Short mmCIF file of C-alpha atoms in Angstrom, two decimals:
data_model
loop_
_atom_site.label_atom_id
_atom_site.label_comp_id
_atom_site.label_asym_id
_atom_site.label_seq_id
_atom_site.Cartn_x
_atom_site.Cartn_y
_atom_site.Cartn_z
CA MET A 1 -0.99 25.00 -10.32
CA THR A 2 -2.16 24.25 -13.91
CA GLU A 3 -4.51 21.28 -14.11
CA ALA A 4 -3.09 18.31 -15.99
CA PRO A 5 -4.75 17.31 -19.29
CA MET A 6 -7.36 14.54 -19.18
CA ARG A 7 -5.05 12.24 -21.16
CA THR A 8 -2.35 12.61 -18.48
CA LYS A 9 -4.88 11.85 -15.72
CA MET A 10 -6.05 8.76 -17.56
CA LEU A 11 -2.49 7.52 -18.09
CA ALA A 12 -1.67 8.02 -14.40
CA ALA A 13 -4.82 6.15 -13.36
CA LEU A 14 -4.13 3.37 -15.87
CA GLY A 15 -0.61 3.00 -14.51
CA LEU A 16 -1.95 2.64 -10.96
CA VAL A 17 -4.55 0.08 -12.07
CA CYS A 18 -1.89 -1.98 -13.87
CA VAL A 19 0.60 -1.89 -10.99
CA SER A 20 -2.02 -2.57 -8.29
CA SER A 21 -3.52 -5.46 -10.25
CA THR A 22 -0.05 -6.89 -10.83
CA VAL A 23 0.74 -6.69 -7.10
CA GLY A 24 -2.47 -8.52 -6.21
CA ILE A 25 -1.85 -11.31 -8.72
CA LEU A 26 1.85 -11.72 -7.93
CA TYR A 27 1.23 -11.95 -4.18
CA LYS A 28 -1.12 -14.86 -4.84
CA ILE A 29 0.68 -16.85 -7.53
CA SER A 30 4.16 -16.52 -5.97
CA GLN A 31 3.09 -18.69 -3.03
CA ALA A 32 4.54 -22.18 -2.60
CA ALA A 33 2.25 -25.21 -2.91
CA SER A 34 3.42 -26.40 0.53
CA GLY A 35 2.30 -23.14 2.16
CA GLY A 36 3.79 -19.67 2.50
CA PHE A 37 6.09 -18.13 -0.08
CA LYS A 38 9.09 -19.47 -1.97
CA TYR A 39 11.18 -16.51 -0.85
CA SER A 40 11.60 -14.42 2.28
CA THR A 41 8.92 -11.74 2.32
CA THR A 42 11.03 -9.54 4.61
CA SER A 43 13.95 -9.66 2.16
CA ALA A 44 11.58 -8.87 -0.74
CA ILE A 45 10.33 -5.70 0.95
CA CYS A 46 13.86 -4.82 2.10
CA ILE A 47 15.13 -4.94 -1.50
CA ALA A 48 12.11 -2.99 -2.76
CA GLU A 49 12.64 -0.32 -0.06
CA PHE A 50 16.32 -0.06 -1.04
CA ILE A 51 15.34 0.53 -4.68
CA LYS A 52 12.81 3.22 -3.65
CA MET A 53 15.36 4.84 -1.32
CA THR A 54 17.89 5.01 -4.16
CA MET A 55 15.31 6.56 -6.51
CA SER A 56 14.23 9.13 -3.89
CA MET A 57 17.84 10.12 -3.23
CA SER A 58 18.44 10.48 -6.98
CA PHE A 59 15.33 12.64 -7.35
CA HIS A 60 16.51 14.85 -4.48
CA VAL A 61 20.02 15.26 -5.94
CA GLY A 62 18.48 16.16 -9.31
CA ASP A 63 16.06 18.69 -7.81
CA ALA A 64 17.03 22.07 -9.27
CA THR A 65 15.63 24.10 -6.34
CA HIS A 66 18.77 23.58 -4.23
CA HIS A 67 21.40 23.77 -6.97
CA GLU A 68 24.14 26.44 -6.72
CA ASP A 69 26.68 27.34 -9.39
CA SER A 70 29.67 27.18 -7.06
CA GLN A 71 28.89 23.76 -5.52
CA SER A 72 28.21 20.25 -6.72
CA LYS A 73 24.65 18.96 -6.82
CA LEU A 74 25.50 16.21 -4.31
CA MET A 75 26.91 18.66 -1.75
CA THR A 76 23.92 21.01 -1.96
CA ALA A 77 21.55 18.03 -1.77
CA VAL A 78 23.21 16.80 1.44
CA ALA A 79 23.24 20.29 2.95
CA THR A 80 19.57 20.85 2.12
CA ALA A 81 18.57 17.50 3.62
CA ARG A 82 20.52 18.19 6.83
CA ASN A 83 18.85 21.60 7.17
CA GLN A 84 15.38 20.11 6.78
CA LEU A 85 15.82 17.10 9.07
CA SER A 86 16.05 16.85 12.83
CA SER A 87 16.32 13.80 15.08
CA HIS A 88 12.71 14.33 16.09
CA ALA A 89 11.55 14.37 12.45
CA VAL A 90 13.58 11.25 11.62
CA LEU A 91 12.05 9.37 14.57
CA HIS A 92 8.53 10.28 13.44
CA ILE A 93 9.29 9.22 9.86
CA TRP A 94 10.77 5.93 11.08
CA LEU A 95 7.68 5.33 13.21
CA LEU A 96 5.71 5.53 9.97
CA ALA A 97 8.24 3.16 8.34
CA GLY A 98 7.64 0.69 11.17
CA LEU A 99 3.88 0.78 10.58
CA TYR A 100 4.43 0.19 6.87
CA MET A 101 6.78 -2.73 7.60
CA VAL A 102 4.20 -4.49 9.79
CA ASN A 103 1.41 -3.79 7.31
CA ASN A 104 3.45 -5.12 4.38
CA GLN A 105 4.13 -8.42 6.13
CA LEU A 106 0.52 -8.62 7.24
CA SER A 107 -0.57 -8.21 3.60
CA PHE A 108 1.48 -11.24 2.57
CA ASN A 109 -0.24 -13.25 5.31
CA VAL A 110 -3.69 -12.12 4.19
CA TYR A 111 -2.99 -13.28 0.64
CA MET A 112 -2.46 -16.80 1.97
CA LEU A 113 -6.04 -16.76 3.29
CA ALA A 114 -8.12 -14.86 0.71
CA ASP A 115 -8.24 -14.05 -3.00
CA PRO A 116 -6.89 -10.75 -4.44
CA GLY A 117 -10.33 -9.48 -5.49
CA THR A 118 -11.76 -9.81 -1.98
CA ILE A 119 -8.70 -8.12 -0.44
CA PHE A 120 -8.78 -5.09 -2.74
CA LEU A 121 -12.54 -4.76 -2.48
CA PHE A 122 -12.27 -4.94 1.32
CA LYS A 123 -9.79 -2.05 1.22
CA ALA A 124 -12.21 -0.02 -0.92
CA GLY A 125 -15.20 -0.87 1.27
CA SER A 126 -13.68 -0.30 4.70
CA THR A 127 -12.97 3.43 4.54
CA MET A 128 -15.22 3.93 7.58
CA ILE A 129 -12.48 2.35 9.73
CA VAL A 130 -9.86 4.72 8.32
CA ALA A 131 -12.19 7.72 8.70
CA THR A 132 -12.94 6.83 12.34
CA ILE A 133 -9.20 6.66 13.13
CA GLN A 134 -8.66 10.06 11.48
CA CYS A 135 -11.54 11.56 13.50
CA LEU A 136 -10.21 10.21 16.79
CA CYS A 137 -6.51 10.94 16.21
CA VAL A 138 -6.37 14.20 14.24
CA GLY A 139 -9.91 15.54 14.58
CA LYS A 140 -10.67 15.32 10.87
CA LYS A 141 -14.29 16.13 10.02
CA PHE A 142 -16.52 14.34 7.53
CA SER A 143 -19.95 15.39 6.30
CA MET A 144 -23.08 13.32 6.89
CA GLU A 145 -23.14 12.47 3.17
CA GLN A 146 -19.61 11.09 3.42
CA TRP A 147 -20.53 8.95 6.45
CA LYS A 148 -23.56 7.62 4.58
CA ALA A 149 -21.37 6.73 1.59
CA MET A 150 -18.87 4.96 3.84
CA PHE A 151 -21.69 3.04 5.55
CA LEU A 152 -22.96 2.04 2.10
CA GLN A 153 -19.50 0.70 1.25
CA GLY A 154 -19.52 -1.41 4.41
CA VAL A 155 -22.95 -2.82 3.61
CA GLY A 156 -21.77 -3.69 0.10
CA MET A 157 -18.72 -5.47 1.53
CA ILE A 158 -20.96 -7.59 3.78
CA ILE A 159 -23.09 -8.53 0.76
CA VAL A 160 -19.98 -9.57 -1.19
CA GLN A 161 -18.68 -11.74 1.65
CA TYR A 162 -21.98 -13.57 2.22
CA ASN A 163 -22.14 -16.93 0.48
CA PRO A 164 -25.86 -17.64 -0.18
CA CYS A 165 -25.19 -21.30 -1.02
CA LYS A 166 -23.58 -22.05 2.34
CA SER A 167 -25.38 -19.34 4.35
CA SER A 168 -22.03 -18.26 5.78
CA SER A 169 -19.09 -15.97 5.06
CA ARG A 170 -16.71 -16.85 2.23
CA TYR A 171 -13.60 -17.11 4.43
CA GLU A 172 -12.70 -18.04 7.99
CA PRO A 173 -12.86 -15.34 10.70
CA LYS A 174 -9.04 -15.11 10.85
CA ALA A 175 -8.94 -13.73 7.29
CA TYR A 176 -11.42 -10.95 8.12
CA PHE A 177 -9.64 -10.13 11.38
CA LEU A 178 -6.32 -9.70 9.54
CA MET A 179 -7.96 -7.58 6.82
CA VAL A 180 -9.51 -5.32 9.48
CA LEU A 181 -6.15 -5.10 11.27
CA SER A 182 -4.44 -4.17 7.99
CA THR A 183 -7.08 -1.48 7.41
CA VAL A 184 -6.48 -0.08 10.91
CA LEU A 185 -2.74 0.07 10.20
CA THR A 186 -3.48 1.82 6.90
CA GLY A 187 -5.53 4.39 8.80
CA LEU A 188 -2.71 4.93 11.30
CA CYS A 189 -0.28 5.39 8.40
CA ALA A 190 -2.58 8.04 6.92
CA VAL A 191 -2.67 9.85 10.28
CA ARG A 192 1.12 9.73 10.60
CA ASN A 193 1.54 11.01 7.04
CA GLU A 194 -0.81 13.92 7.72
CA TYR A 195 1.05 14.72 10.95
CA LEU A 196 4.40 14.80 9.14
CA VAL A 197 3.11 17.04 6.35
CA LYS A 198 1.54 19.54 8.78
CA ASN A 199 4.30 19.68 11.41
CA TYR A 200 7.60 19.31 9.52
CA LYS A 201 8.88 21.28 6.55
CA VAL A 202 10.61 18.38 4.86
CA SER A 203 10.53 18.00 1.07
CA LEU A 204 8.81 14.95 -0.35
CA ASN A 205 12.01 13.43 -1.77
CA VAL A 206 13.92 13.84 1.51
CA GLN A 207 11.02 12.45 3.54
CA ASN A 208 10.72 9.47 1.19
CA ALA A 209 14.47 8.79 1.31
CA VAL A 210 14.41 8.70 5.13
CA LEU A 211 11.19 6.64 5.12
CA TYR A 212 12.61 4.03 2.77
CA ALA A 213 15.95 3.97 4.59
CA GLY A 214 13.99 3.08 7.73
CA GLY A 215 12.17 0.40 5.75
CA VAL A 216 15.50 -1.08 4.64
CA TRP A 217 17.02 -1.48 8.10
CA MET A 218 13.75 -2.53 9.77
CA ASN A 219 13.04 -5.28 7.24
CA LEU A 220 16.68 -6.36 7.37
CA PHE A 221 16.46 -6.54 11.17
CA ALA A 222 13.23 -8.57 10.87
CA PHE A 223 14.91 -10.97 8.44
CA LEU A 224 17.95 -11.49 10.68
CA PHE A 225 16.33 -11.72 14.11
CA LEU A 226 12.62 -12.56 13.77
CA PRO A 227 10.95 -15.80 12.60
CA ASN A 228 9.87 -15.86 8.98
CA PRO A 229 6.22 -14.75 9.24
CA ASN A 230 4.98 -15.92 5.86
CA SER A 231 6.80 -19.12 4.94
CA SER A 232 6.94 -22.68 6.22
CA GLN A 233 10.63 -22.73 5.22
CA ALA A 234 12.24 -21.01 8.19
CA ALA A 235 15.78 -21.43 6.82
CA LEU A 236 15.31 -19.35 3.67
CA GLY A 237 18.33 -17.19 2.85
CA PHE A 238 18.12 -13.50 1.98
CA PHE A 239 18.41 -14.09 -1.77
CA ASP A 240 16.82 -17.55 -1.88
CA GLY A 241 13.96 -17.90 -4.34
CA TYR A 242 14.87 -14.97 -6.59
CA ASP A 243 15.73 -17.28 -9.46
CA ASN A 244 11.94 -17.34 -9.84
CA PRO A 245 10.63 -14.47 -12.02
CA LEU A 246 7.52 -14.23 -9.81
CA ALA A 247 9.62 -13.31 -6.77
CA LEU A 248 11.47 -10.67 -8.79
CA GLY A 249 8.10 -9.40 -9.96
CA VAL A 250 6.94 -8.92 -6.35
CA VAL A 251 10.06 -6.85 -5.61
CA PHE A 252 9.67 -4.75 -8.76
CA ALA A 253 5.94 -4.18 -8.24
CA ASN A 254 6.51 -3.04 -4.64
CA ALA A 255 9.24 -0.70 -5.84
CA VAL A 256 7.08 1.07 -8.45
CA ILE A 257 3.65 1.18 -6.77
CA GLY A 258 4.70 4.16 -4.65
CA ILE A 259 5.69 6.03 -7.80
CA ALA A 260 2.35 5.16 -9.42
CA ILE A 261 0.37 6.51 -6.45
CA THR A 262 2.51 9.68 -6.35
CA ALA A 263 1.90 10.20 -10.08
CA VAL A 264 -1.87 9.97 -9.58
CA TYR A 265 -1.82 12.58 -6.80
CA LYS A 266 0.53 14.84 -8.80
CA TYR A 267 -1.14 14.69 -12.20
CA ALA A 268 -4.71 13.79 -11.22
CA ASP A 269 -6.54 13.84 -7.87
CA ALA A 270 -8.01 11.71 -5.08
CA VAL A 271 -11.18 11.04 -7.11
CA THR A 272 -9.05 9.53 -9.89
CA LYS A 273 -7.32 7.32 -7.32
CA CYS A 274 -10.71 6.11 -6.03
CA ILE A 275 -11.85 5.29 -9.56
CA ALA A 276 -8.58 3.47 -10.22
CA SER A 277 -9.04 1.50 -6.98
CA ASN A 278 -12.58 0.55 -8.06
CA ILE A 279 -11.38 -0.66 -11.45
CA THR A 280 -8.58 -2.65 -9.80
CA ALA A 281 -10.99 -4.30 -7.34
CA VAL A 282 -13.46 -5.26 -10.10
CA ASN A 283 -10.63 -6.56 -12.34
CA LEU A 284 -9.26 -8.71 -9.52
CA CYS A 285 -12.72 -9.99 -8.59
CA ILE A 286 -13.19 -11.15 -12.19
CA LEU A 287 -9.75 -12.77 -12.27
CA SER A 288 -10.26 -14.34 -8.84
CA SER A 289 -13.55 -15.88 -9.96
CA PHE A 290 -11.69 -17.63 -12.81
CA PHE A 291 -8.31 -18.47 -11.26
CA PHE A 292 -8.40 -18.12 -7.46
CA GLU A 293 -11.52 -20.04 -6.41
CA LEU A 294 -13.74 -17.05 -5.74
CA SER A 295 -17.30 -18.35 -6.14
CA ALA A 296 -19.09 -15.71 -8.21
CA SER A 297 -22.82 -15.10 -7.80
CA ILE A 298 -25.44 -12.45 -8.54
CA THR A 299 -25.33 -11.49 -4.85
CA MET A 300 -21.56 -10.97 -5.00
CA TRP A 301 -21.68 -8.75 -8.08
CA CYS A 302 -24.50 -6.68 -6.56
CA GLY A 303 -22.30 -6.16 -3.50
CA VAL A 304 -19.37 -5.16 -5.71
CA ALA A 305 -21.59 -2.57 -7.42
CA VAL A 306 -22.72 -1.19 -4.03
CA VAL A 307 -19.11 -0.83 -2.82
CA CYS A 308 -18.00 0.90 -6.03
CA PHE A 309 -20.99 3.25 -5.93
CA GLY A 310 -20.25 4.16 -2.29
CA VAL A 311 -16.55 4.83 -3.05
CA TYR A 312 -17.44 7.04 -6.02
#
């Protein structure tokens, strides 16, 4: 495969930085003053998953690899998808969709407890948790240098979260517990993704369409039958709150972030994604120090530098 030009890599990384930063800001500012969100978070993810499912299905229908002169594109797309999928594969993909659903709702909850900069930096600095899960579940191997770098990230994260003025952590233990739990779920998602890629010959568009279809019905089920996890207004309707542009922004950002990540992996590489994640975390730390009550200090910025250096 021909390597993409540097300009293309930079544009893909810039797109990911913009979308990720937008997600972090929107999750914070779309909260209600009385607590929770002004809309149903399960309906927001359900709508976003429906948009992504529609896009994935369109991409699959437009894929020229299955087109035949004597048949319509839709018929060959359906036939190709049926040949690739089995009930076993669908169940495994929907298990992954379930993990994503829980993690998405958990993320909304975390944003009620901490600032966007801390959350993104925690994700960048907690790769040791993800790596440990991959070692235990799929036997993935990491070099000693990689373990040292991951340990350095963890140390940097501890430095960032220590408040020298109060001689304590910046947030209550519940916030850190939920961030660790979210990181564990992210690691499990990575393991499931790797399992699907290695054990099932399903094209990316078909896999994504099934994944997002699972996300649609799971989030719809959660909206209809489970208590609203992230709002004090339990009686919110499915489309309540979407007269607010911020709520629409959350839906749109969730719909396009998957495309942004895919573009980075397609046109750039994992290193570019790490750099983009670093830039996003630093951007959000700066914004959080101005707008979201993150108390900046020399100690904090030294910790940020340590985390970014470890990730790189």
